[in-house]
């Protein structure tokens, strides 16, 4: 039973983080700017945060409390329904974009959104009745992502050999050579906050430096990179603001031929805005590799061999992802 609870908890955690990410997407933010939809989605955000904060407690109590188990089940169903609405919106948004129609909400969509709001409100009331408390582990996790690094556990990377080969070939094309040599290398974890000041300091390797003038920092960076071969990796870029990008690029245009900035992003808007020489979209993982990834995070094991009793539950969850 404990393994089942662990898997369900992992599903809810992943589902909620995915919901927050999608609610903040470029298209959905534009869609939500309409009055009625905006008001409802503000309620969603508030209530989803409250529910998210009690997931740890619910995951533990559902093992011994059938009422909490029912609450978790209802919450899981609601998360699926919210995802369905977001999928429906994405499909409609794409259709309207292709046909040149304005992106506007329909009365049917607004009605569905309001029904979700009502269910969320009910689930929030039930959590109070069930005396579910906030778990400290989640308090600061909502919509906050840990900074990324260049280090990776290769044993936990699945089905990316072809992607790795393709990206190596991409680097070879950029540098027109079989080896990657660079005077300066920097890994910058960007995230949702495109902080030009902080990114510049990272590339300059000025940890703890008290310089507060962006102009002075950029002049220093320009001097450091001038006619040198460098490689900067900007990981997990979200901003679609062209002015942010041009501001960041101002001091790095002085590098030697072959200097490169590699950007990773989940948004095709970002890659097109940055004028990428060549974008490489990661392919979807196979079903078997998805199962391995899920088992690793839910059970701390590479597969379900030692947990056959919950394998079917895992398969059902992976098919939903």
GROMACS .gro file of C-alpha atoms in nm:
model
  321
    1UNK     CA    1   0.000   0.000   0.000
    2UNK     CA    2   0.284   0.237   0.076
    3UNK     CA    3   0.424   0.190  -0.276
    4UNK     CA    4   0.081   0.267  -0.421
    5UNK     CA    5   0.062   0.587  -0.217
    6UNK     CA    6   0.410   0.684  -0.334
    7UNK     CA    7   0.311   0.642  -0.699
    8UNK     CA    8  -0.013   0.836  -0.657
    9UNK     CA    9   0.178   1.110  -0.478
   10UNK     CA   10   0.433   1.126  -0.759
   11UNK     CA   11   0.152   1.153  -1.013
   12UNK     CA   12  -0.015   1.440  -0.829
   13UNK     CA   13   0.313   1.625  -0.786
   14UNK     CA   14   0.394   1.595  -1.156
   15UNK     CA   15   0.038   1.682  -1.260
   16UNK     CA   16   0.024   1.993  -1.043
   17UNK     CA   17   0.360   2.125  -1.159
   18UNK     CA   18   0.252   2.064  -1.520
   19UNK     CA   19  -0.074   2.251  -1.457
   20UNK     CA   20   0.111   2.553  -1.317
   21UNK     CA   21   0.348   2.552  -1.614
   22UNK     CA   22   0.066   2.533  -1.868
   23UNK     CA   23  -0.139   2.801  -1.695
   24UNK     CA   24   0.163   3.031  -1.734
   25UNK     CA   25   0.218   2.950  -2.102
   26UNK     CA   26   0.226   3.235  -2.353
   27UNK     CA   27  -0.096   3.141  -2.536
   28UNK     CA   28  -0.295   3.068  -2.223
   29UNK     CA   29  -0.191   3.395  -2.059
   30UNK     CA   30  -0.319   3.580  -2.367
   31UNK     CA   31  -0.639   3.378  -2.359
   32UNK     CA   32  -0.687   3.446  -1.988
   33UNK     CA   33  -0.666   3.823  -2.037
   34UNK     CA   34  -1.040   3.827  -2.102
   35UNK     CA   35  -1.240   3.942  -1.800
   36UNK     CA   36  -1.447   3.635  -1.713
   37UNK     CA   37  -1.172   3.385  -1.783
   38UNK     CA   38  -0.910   3.591  -1.600
   39UNK     CA   39  -1.124   3.609  -1.286
   40UNK     CA   40  -1.188   3.234  -1.286
   41UNK     CA   41  -0.824   3.146  -1.345
   42UNK     CA   42  -0.714   3.370  -1.060
   43UNK     CA   43  -0.942   3.158  -0.839
   44UNK     CA   44  -0.784   2.843  -0.987
   45UNK     CA   45  -0.434   2.962  -0.901
   46UNK     CA   46  -0.525   3.045  -0.541
   47UNK     CA   47  -0.708   2.718  -0.479
   48UNK     CA   48  -0.453   2.499  -0.657
   49UNK     CA   49  -0.178   2.646  -0.441
   50UNK     CA   50  -0.373   2.566  -0.125
   51UNK     CA   51  -0.433   2.208  -0.239
   52UNK     CA   52  -0.074   2.160  -0.351
   53UNK     CA   53   0.056   2.255  -0.008
   54UNK     CA   54  -0.133   1.972   0.166
   55UNK     CA   55  -0.037   1.694  -0.077
   56UNK     CA   56   0.239   1.559   0.147
   57UNK     CA   57  -0.003   1.520   0.438
   58UNK     CA   58  -0.270   1.368   0.214
   59UNK     CA   59  -0.024   1.116   0.067
   60UNK     CA   60   0.059   0.990   0.416
   61UNK     CA   61  -0.293   0.989   0.561
   62UNK     CA   62  -0.461   0.816   0.265
   63UNK     CA   63  -0.284   0.492   0.364
   64UNK     CA   64  -0.491   0.467   0.683
   65UNK     CA   65  -0.783   0.704   0.621
   66UNK     CA   66  -1.032   0.598   0.347
   67UNK     CA   67  -1.189   0.945   0.338
   68UNK     CA   68  -0.854   1.102   0.256
   69UNK     CA   69  -0.801   0.833  -0.007
   70UNK     CA   70  -1.132   0.931  -0.169
   71UNK     CA   71  -1.026   1.298  -0.155
   72UNK     CA   72  -0.697   1.218  -0.331
   73UNK     CA   73  -0.886   1.019  -0.596
   74UNK     CA   74  -1.124   1.310  -0.659
   75UNK     CA   75  -0.830   1.547  -0.680
   76UNK     CA   76  -0.655   1.323  -0.931
   77UNK     CA   77  -0.970   1.309  -1.147
   78UNK     CA   78  -0.997   1.687  -1.129
   79UNK     CA   79  -0.634   1.727  -1.239
   80UNK     CA   80  -0.708   1.509  -1.544
   81UNK     CA   81  -1.017   1.717  -1.628
   82UNK     CA   82  -0.817   2.040  -1.603
   83UNK     CA   83  -0.557   1.892  -1.839
   84UNK     CA   84  -0.836   1.798  -2.081
   85UNK     CA   85  -0.962   2.158  -2.083
   86UNK     CA   86  -0.610   2.288  -2.145
   87UNK     CA   87  -0.567   2.038  -2.430
   88UNK     CA   88  -0.900   2.148  -2.577
   89UNK     CA   89  -0.794   2.511  -2.555
   90UNK     CA   90  -0.456   2.439  -2.718
   91UNK     CA   91  -0.628   2.265  -3.010
   92UNK     CA   92  -0.876   2.549  -3.056
   93UNK     CA   93  -0.602   2.812  -3.025
   94UNK     CA   94  -0.400   2.638  -3.297
   95UNK     CA   95  -0.704   2.615  -3.525
   96UNK     CA   96  -0.783   2.985  -3.484
   97UNK     CA   97  -0.419   3.081  -3.541
   98UNK     CA   98  -0.403   2.878  -3.863
   99UNK     CA   99  -0.731   3.026  -3.986
  100UNK     CA  100  -0.640   3.379  -3.882
  101UNK     CA  101  -0.923   3.412  -3.631
  102UNK     CA  102  -0.887   3.612  -3.307
  103UNK     CA  103  -0.823   3.407  -2.993
  104UNK     CA  104  -1.140   3.447  -2.791
  105UNK     CA  105  -1.315   3.233  -2.534
  106UNK     CA  106  -1.649   3.067  -2.606
  107UNK     CA  107  -1.947   3.045  -2.374
  108UNK     CA  108  -1.901   2.667  -2.363
  109UNK     CA  109  -1.536   2.701  -2.256
  110UNK     CA  110  -1.626   2.958  -1.989
  111UNK     CA  111  -1.897   2.723  -1.860
  112UNK     CA  112  -1.645   2.437  -1.833
  113UNK     CA  113  -1.396   2.661  -1.653
  114UNK     CA  114  -1.661   2.767  -1.400
  115UNK     CA  115  -1.752   2.403  -1.331
  116UNK     CA  116  -1.386   2.332  -1.257
  117UNK     CA  117  -1.381   2.632  -1.023
  118UNK     CA  118  -1.679   2.493  -0.833
  119UNK     CA  119  -1.513   2.151  -0.798
  120UNK     CA  120  -1.190   2.311  -0.681
  121UNK     CA  121  -1.380   2.508  -0.422
  122UNK     CA  122  -1.547   2.190  -0.296
  123UNK     CA  123  -1.214   2.005  -0.276
  124UNK     CA  124  -1.064   2.294  -0.079
  125UNK     CA  125  -1.352   2.283   0.169
  126UNK     CA  126  -1.309   1.906   0.207
  127UNK     CA  127  -0.937   1.938   0.283
  128UNK     CA  128  -1.022   2.163   0.576
  129UNK     CA  129  -1.280   1.915   0.706
  130UNK     CA  130  -1.023   1.635   0.676
  131UNK     CA  131  -0.773   1.848   0.871
  132UNK     CA  132  -0.504   1.817   0.605
  133UNK     CA  133  -0.203   2.029   0.696
  134UNK     CA  134   0.066   2.197   0.494
  135UNK     CA  135   0.380   1.990   0.439
  136UNK     CA  136   0.700   2.189   0.480
  137UNK     CA  137   0.865   2.017   0.186
  138UNK     CA  138   0.625   2.174  -0.063
  139UNK     CA  139   0.585   2.520   0.086
  140UNK     CA  140   0.840   2.689  -0.137
  141UNK     CA  141   0.812   2.462  -0.441
  142UNK     CA  142   0.511   2.602  -0.622
  143UNK     CA  143   0.615   2.754  -0.952
  144UNK     CA  144   0.974   2.770  -0.832
  145UNK     CA  145   1.228   2.554  -1.012
  146UNK     CA  146   1.569   2.465  -0.877
  147UNK     CA  147   1.858   2.613  -1.078
  148UNK     CA  148   1.998   2.368  -1.332
  149UNK     CA  149   2.363   2.266  -1.358
  150UNK     CA  150   2.579   2.101  -1.622
  151UNK     CA  151   2.619   1.789  -1.405
  152UNK     CA  152   2.399   1.489  -1.479
  153UNK     CA  153   2.361   1.133  -1.351
  154UNK     CA  154   2.410   0.940  -1.675
  155UNK     CA  155   2.258   0.626  -1.521
  156UNK     CA  156   1.925   0.808  -1.495
  157UNK     CA  157   1.919   0.943  -1.852
  158UNK     CA  158   1.697   0.735  -2.078
  159UNK     CA  159   1.678   0.707  -2.458
  160UNK     CA  160   1.877   1.022  -2.541
  161UNK     CA  161   2.169   0.866  -2.732
  162UNK     CA  162   2.040   0.980  -3.071
  163UNK     CA  163   1.962   1.327  -2.936
  164UNK     CA  164   2.315   1.347  -2.793
  165UNK     CA  165   2.467   1.246  -3.127
  166UNK     CA  166   2.254   1.502  -3.311
  167UNK     CA  167   2.352   1.782  -3.076
  168UNK     CA  168   2.721   1.692  -3.102
  169UNK     CA  169   2.685   1.712  -3.479
  170UNK     CA  170   2.514   2.048  -3.434
  171UNK     CA  171   2.811   2.175  -3.232
  172UNK     CA  172   3.050   2.046  -3.496
  173UNK     CA  173   2.862   2.238  -3.761
  174UNK     CA  174   2.875   2.554  -3.552
  175UNK     CA  175   3.248   2.526  -3.486
  176UNK     CA  176   3.329   2.362  -3.820
  177UNK     CA  177   3.558   2.121  -3.641
  178UNK     CA  178   3.553   1.779  -3.474
  179UNK     CA  179   3.648   1.913  -3.131
  180UNK     CA  180   3.499   2.178  -2.910
  181UNK     CA  181   3.766   2.414  -2.783
  182UNK     CA  182   3.676   2.727  -2.595
  183UNK     CA  183   3.864   2.992  -2.398
  184UNK     CA  184   3.555   3.069  -2.194
  185UNK     CA  185   3.270   2.841  -2.096
  186UNK     CA  186   2.969   2.935  -1.884
  187UNK     CA  187   2.653   2.752  -1.780
  188UNK     CA  188   2.369   2.986  -1.685
  189UNK     CA  189   2.048   2.853  -1.528
  190UNK     CA  190   1.794   3.109  -1.647
  191UNK     CA  191   1.441   2.993  -1.560
  192UNK     CA  192   1.134   3.217  -1.575
  193UNK     CA  193   1.319   3.525  -1.450
  194UNK     CA  194   1.541   3.643  -1.736
  195UNK     CA  195   1.777   3.836  -1.508
  196UNK     CA  196   2.027   4.005  -1.743
  197UNK     CA  197   2.222   4.143  -1.445
  198UNK     CA  198   2.259   3.803  -1.276
  199UNK     CA  199   2.332   3.622  -1.603
  200UNK     CA  200   2.608   3.868  -1.688
  201UNK     CA  201   2.765   3.819  -1.344
  202UNK     CA  202   2.752   3.440  -1.388
  203UNK     CA  203   2.936   3.456  -1.721
  204UNK     CA  204   3.191   3.692  -1.567
  205UNK     CA  205   3.221   3.452  -1.273
  206UNK     CA  206   3.173   3.737  -1.026
  207UNK     CA  207   3.020   3.549  -0.734
  208UNK     CA  208   2.977   3.780  -0.437
  209UNK     CA  209   3.083   4.083  -0.643
  210UNK     CA  210   2.905   4.400  -0.531
  211UNK     CA  211   2.889   4.567  -0.873
  212UNK     CA  212   2.538   4.708  -0.916
  213UNK     CA  213   2.573   4.893  -1.246
  214UNK     CA  214   2.457   4.682  -1.542
  215UNK     CA  215   2.638   4.908  -1.787
  216UNK     CA  216   2.970   4.856  -1.606
  217UNK     CA  217   2.913   4.480  -1.593
  218UNK     CA  218   2.840   4.461  -1.964
  219UNK     CA  219   3.149   4.667  -2.046
  220UNK     CA  220   3.357   4.422  -1.840
  221UNK     CA  221   3.196   4.127  -2.019
  222UNK     CA  222   3.256   4.285  -2.359
  223UNK     CA  223   3.622   4.334  -2.271
  224UNK     CA  224   3.655   3.978  -2.142
  225UNK     CA  225   3.498   3.818  -2.450
  226UNK     CA  226   3.648   4.046  -2.715
  227UNK     CA  227   3.799   3.835  -2.995
  228UNK     CA  228   3.792   3.523  -2.778
  229UNK     CA  229   3.629   3.192  -2.848
  230UNK     CA  230   3.354   3.124  -2.593
  231UNK     CA  231   3.066   2.887  -2.527
  232UNK     CA  232   2.770   3.000  -2.317
  233UNK     CA  233   2.483   2.766  -2.232
  234UNK     CA  234   2.157   2.937  -2.130
  235UNK     CA  235   1.946   2.662  -1.979
  236UNK     CA  236   1.566   2.664  -1.938
  237UNK     CA  237   1.486   3.001  -2.097
  238UNK     CA  238   1.124   3.115  -2.068
  239UNK     CA  239   1.117   3.482  -2.162
  240UNK     CA  240   0.961   3.579  -2.494
  241UNK     CA  241   1.056   3.945  -2.448
  242UNK     CA  242   1.275   4.049  -2.741
  243UNK     CA  243   1.415   4.352  -2.554
  244UNK     CA  244   1.549   4.126  -2.276
  245UNK     CA  245   1.728   3.915  -2.533
  246UNK     CA  246   1.884   4.208  -2.722
  247UNK     CA  247   1.999   4.364  -2.394
  248UNK     CA  248   2.173   4.042  -2.291
  249UNK     CA  249   2.336   3.997  -2.633
  250UNK     CA  250   2.485   4.348  -2.654
  251UNK     CA  251   2.825   4.262  -2.499
  252UNK     CA  252   2.865   3.912  -2.642
  253UNK     CA  253   2.872   4.004  -3.011
  254UNK     CA  254   3.246   4.076  -2.995
  255UNK     CA  255   3.362   3.715  -2.964
  256UNK     CA  256   3.585   3.538  -3.214
  257UNK     CA  257   3.429   3.343  -3.502
  258UNK     CA  258   3.295   3.014  -3.369
  259UNK     CA  259   3.177   3.159  -3.040
  260UNK     CA  260   2.842   3.010  -2.951
  261UNK     CA  261   2.540   3.059  -2.727
  262UNK     CA  262   2.334   2.743  -2.681
  263UNK     CA  263   1.980   2.790  -2.552
  264UNK     CA  264   1.751   2.523  -2.409
  265UNK     CA  265   1.382   2.604  -2.392
  266UNK     CA  266   1.042   2.439  -2.391
  267UNK     CA  267   0.895   2.714  -2.611
  268UNK     CA  268   0.927   2.738  -2.988
  269UNK     CA  269   0.847   3.110  -2.950
  270UNK     CA  270   1.178   3.152  -2.765
  271UNK     CA  271   1.386   2.972  -3.028
  272UNK     CA  272   1.230   3.170  -3.314
  273UNK     CA  273   1.272   3.502  -3.129
  274UNK     CA  274   1.641   3.434  -3.067
  275UNK     CA  275   1.705   3.369  -3.433
  276UNK     CA  276   1.862   3.030  -3.368
  277UNK     CA  277   2.094   2.900  -3.640
  278UNK     CA  278   1.934   2.560  -3.599
  279UNK     CA  279   1.682   2.441  -3.343
  280UNK     CA  280   1.683   2.078  -3.235
  281UNK     CA  281   1.352   1.956  -3.087
  282UNK     CA  282   1.386   1.662  -2.848
  283UNK     CA  283   1.184   1.361  -2.955
  284UNK     CA  284   0.929   1.205  -2.726
  285UNK     CA  285   1.045   0.921  -2.502
  286UNK     CA  286   0.923   0.572  -2.582
  287UNK     CA  287   0.664   0.411  -2.355
  288UNK     CA  288   0.925   0.177  -2.203
  289UNK     CA  289   1.161   0.465  -2.127
  290UNK     CA  290   0.875   0.665  -1.973
  291UNK     CA  291   0.809   0.367  -1.745
  292UNK     CA  292   1.176   0.363  -1.646
  293UNK     CA  293   1.177   0.736  -1.570
  294UNK     CA  294   0.859   0.705  -1.366
  295UNK     CA  295   0.988   0.405  -1.170
  296UNK     CA  296   1.312   0.589  -1.096
  297UNK     CA  297   1.134   0.891  -0.949
  298UNK     CA  298   0.843   0.711  -0.781
  299UNK     CA  299   1.025   0.406  -0.645
  300UNK     CA  300   1.396   0.487  -0.668
  301UNK     CA  301   1.442   0.185  -0.894
  302UNK     CA  302   1.509   0.149  -1.270
  303UNK     CA  303   1.198  -0.066  -1.322
  304UNK     CA  304   0.900  -0.233  -1.151
  305UNK     CA  305   1.064  -0.576  -1.110
  306UNK     CA  306   1.058  -0.551  -0.731
  307UNK     CA  307   0.716  -0.384  -0.722
  308UNK     CA  308   0.494  -0.600  -0.943
  309UNK     CA  309   0.193  -0.522  -0.723
  310UNK     CA  310   0.187  -0.160  -0.840
  311UNK     CA  311   0.311  -0.202  -1.197
  312UNK     CA  312  -0.040  -0.179  -1.347
  313UNK     CA  313  -0.100   0.146  -1.159
  314UNK     CA  314   0.229   0.278  -1.296
  315UNK     CA  315   0.131   0.181  -1.651
  316UNK     CA  316  -0.199   0.366  -1.617
  317UNK     CA  317  -0.024   0.678  -1.492
  318UNK     CA  318   0.239   0.675  -1.767
  319UNK     CA  319  -0.030   0.642  -2.035
  320UNK     CA  320  -0.190   0.959  -1.898
  321UNK     CA  321   0.136   1.156  -1.913
   0.00000   0.00000   0.00000
